[in-house]
XYZ file of C-alpha atoms in Angstrom:
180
model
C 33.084 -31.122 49.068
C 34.803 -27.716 49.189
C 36.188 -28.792 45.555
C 33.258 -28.165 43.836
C 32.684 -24.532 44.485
C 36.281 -23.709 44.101
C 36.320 -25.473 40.760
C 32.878 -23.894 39.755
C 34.193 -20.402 40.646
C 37.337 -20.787 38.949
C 35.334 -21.604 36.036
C 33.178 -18.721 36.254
C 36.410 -16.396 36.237
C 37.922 -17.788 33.610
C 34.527 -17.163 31.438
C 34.720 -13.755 32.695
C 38.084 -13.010 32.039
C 37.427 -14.125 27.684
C 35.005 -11.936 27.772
C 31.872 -13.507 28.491
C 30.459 -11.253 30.637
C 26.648 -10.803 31.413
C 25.019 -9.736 28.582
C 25.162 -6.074 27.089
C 21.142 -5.902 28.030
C 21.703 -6.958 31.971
C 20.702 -2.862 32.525
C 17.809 -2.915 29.939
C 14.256 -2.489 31.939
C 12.365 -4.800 29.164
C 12.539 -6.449 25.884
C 13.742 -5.162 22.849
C 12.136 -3.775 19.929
C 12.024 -6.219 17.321
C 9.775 -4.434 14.488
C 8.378 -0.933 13.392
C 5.563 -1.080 10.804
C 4.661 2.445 9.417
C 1.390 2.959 7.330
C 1.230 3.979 4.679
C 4.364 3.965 3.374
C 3.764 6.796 1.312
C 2.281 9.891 2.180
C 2.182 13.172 0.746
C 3.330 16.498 2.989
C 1.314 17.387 5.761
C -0.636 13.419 5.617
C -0.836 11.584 8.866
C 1.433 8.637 9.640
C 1.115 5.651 12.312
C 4.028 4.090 13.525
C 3.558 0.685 15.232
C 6.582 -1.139 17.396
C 6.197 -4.598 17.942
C 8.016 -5.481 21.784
C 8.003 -2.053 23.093
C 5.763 -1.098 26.375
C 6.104 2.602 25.396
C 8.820 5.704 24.677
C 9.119 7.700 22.172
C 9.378 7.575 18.254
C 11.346 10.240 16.082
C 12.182 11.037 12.671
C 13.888 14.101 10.828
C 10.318 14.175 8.984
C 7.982 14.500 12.096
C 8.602 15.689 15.935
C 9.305 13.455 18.704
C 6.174 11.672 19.342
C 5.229 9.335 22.829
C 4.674 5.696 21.653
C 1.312 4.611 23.839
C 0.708 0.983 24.789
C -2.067 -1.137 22.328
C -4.457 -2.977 24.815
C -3.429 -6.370 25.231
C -0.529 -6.532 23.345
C 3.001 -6.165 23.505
C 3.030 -3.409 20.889
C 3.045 0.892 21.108
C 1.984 2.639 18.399
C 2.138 6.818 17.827
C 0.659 8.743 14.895
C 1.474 12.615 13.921
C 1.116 14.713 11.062
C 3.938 15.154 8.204
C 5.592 18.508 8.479
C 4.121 20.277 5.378
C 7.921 22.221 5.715
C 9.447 18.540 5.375
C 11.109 18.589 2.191
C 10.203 15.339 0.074
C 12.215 12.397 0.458
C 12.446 8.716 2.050
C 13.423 9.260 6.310
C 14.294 6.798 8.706
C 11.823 6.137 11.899
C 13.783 5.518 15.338
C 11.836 3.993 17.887
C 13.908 4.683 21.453
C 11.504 2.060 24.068
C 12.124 0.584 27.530
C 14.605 -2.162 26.097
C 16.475 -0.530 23.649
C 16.564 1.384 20.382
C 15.585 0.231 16.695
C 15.831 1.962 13.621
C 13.691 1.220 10.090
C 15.818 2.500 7.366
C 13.299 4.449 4.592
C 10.271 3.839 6.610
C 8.533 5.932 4.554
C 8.701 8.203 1.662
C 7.226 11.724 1.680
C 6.125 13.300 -1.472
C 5.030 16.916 -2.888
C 1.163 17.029 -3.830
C -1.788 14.402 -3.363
C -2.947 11.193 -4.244
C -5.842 12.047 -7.577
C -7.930 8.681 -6.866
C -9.443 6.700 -10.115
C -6.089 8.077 -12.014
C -3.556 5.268 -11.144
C -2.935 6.120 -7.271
C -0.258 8.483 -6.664
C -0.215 10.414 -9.886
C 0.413 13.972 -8.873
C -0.335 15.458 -12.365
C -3.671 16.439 -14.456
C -4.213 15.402 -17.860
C -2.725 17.041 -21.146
C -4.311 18.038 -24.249
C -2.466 14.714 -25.727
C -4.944 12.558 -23.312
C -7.873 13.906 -23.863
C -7.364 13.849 -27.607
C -6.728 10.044 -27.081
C -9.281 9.388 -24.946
C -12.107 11.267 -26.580
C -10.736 9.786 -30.088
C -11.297 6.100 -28.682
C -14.819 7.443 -27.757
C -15.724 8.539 -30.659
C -14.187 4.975 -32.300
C -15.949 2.908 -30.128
C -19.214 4.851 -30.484
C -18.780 4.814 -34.453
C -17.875 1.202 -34.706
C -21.098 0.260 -32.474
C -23.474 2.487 -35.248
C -21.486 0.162 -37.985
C -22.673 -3.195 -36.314
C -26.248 -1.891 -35.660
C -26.327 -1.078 -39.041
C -25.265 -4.227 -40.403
C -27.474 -6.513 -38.339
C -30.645 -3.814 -39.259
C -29.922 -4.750 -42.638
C -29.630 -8.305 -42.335
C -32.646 -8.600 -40.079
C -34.678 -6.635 -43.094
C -32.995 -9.441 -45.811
C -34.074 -12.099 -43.625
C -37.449 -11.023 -43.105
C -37.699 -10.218 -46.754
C -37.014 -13.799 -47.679
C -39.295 -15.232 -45.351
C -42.481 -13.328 -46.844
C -41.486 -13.862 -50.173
C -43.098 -16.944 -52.186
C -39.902 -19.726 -53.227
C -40.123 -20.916 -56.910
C -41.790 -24.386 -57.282
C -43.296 -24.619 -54.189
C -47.032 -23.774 -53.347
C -48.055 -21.455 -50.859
C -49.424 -22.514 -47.298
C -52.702 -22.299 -46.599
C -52.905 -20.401 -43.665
């Protein structure tokens, strides 16, 4: 009987000794982080950014875009999330988001991008420019194309609306008129 635990014990040294030792985690206090979502991806200087980290019971979250900010806990869920505000000193750029939890450390490579300027809404999204001369002259000579090409049309069905009438009042050749 005293085989067995001399056998299983040899075994266990031998599994230590080609290195497979307990794991690299054994010291970690939880899980690891598995994912960091960052919305929107795109934000212009001095926006506000949320950072979420799925697997993560709290820490901290950093970037060379923002200051170290605490991740807090989302009810009922094994998630933390942060927000802060874009340095409007940041220069623009894509930056990494490190999220340093309980279990370890992840990294997001180009979490986000950072750009100089804001978003114009009803202009394409993220255009950070006005209109030239060149557009407007477009856009007001389409106008004026669409508004002449509508008078056109009008005009042309006026005119057949007045032949058609014309030709309904007016008496045909070999036929006698209705008595009304």
């Amino acid at each position: 009987m005293r085989t067995i635990p001399a056998a299983l014990a040899a075994g266990c040294a031998v599994v230590l000794a080609l290195g497979g030792g307990p794991p690299a985690s054994a010291g970690q206090v939880g899980p690891s982080p598995q994912e960091i979502v960052v919305t929107p991806t795109s934000v212009p200087l001095g926006g506000r950014v949320t950072v979420v980290v799925r697997a993560c019971a709290g820490g901290t979250v950093h970037s060379p875009g923002f200051p170290s900010a605490r991740l807090r806990p989302v009810d009922g869920g094994d998630s933390a999330t942060a927000a802060f505000t874009l340095g409007a000193a940041s220069a623009p750029g894509r930056y990494d988001v490190t999220a340093r939890c309980p279990g370890g450390e992840l990294t997001r490579p180009a979490a986000f991008t950072a750009f100089r300027g804001a978003v114009h809404g009803g202009v394409g999204g993220a255009s950070a420019r006005r209109a030239s001369p060149a557009d407007m002259a477009v856009g007001g000579g389409l106008v004026v194309a669409a508004v002449l090409g509508g008078g056109v049309l009008w005009l042309r069905r006026r005119a057949e609306d007045r032949a058609a009438r014309a030709a309904a009042t007016r008496p045909r050749r070999g036929v006698a008129p209705q008595a009304r």
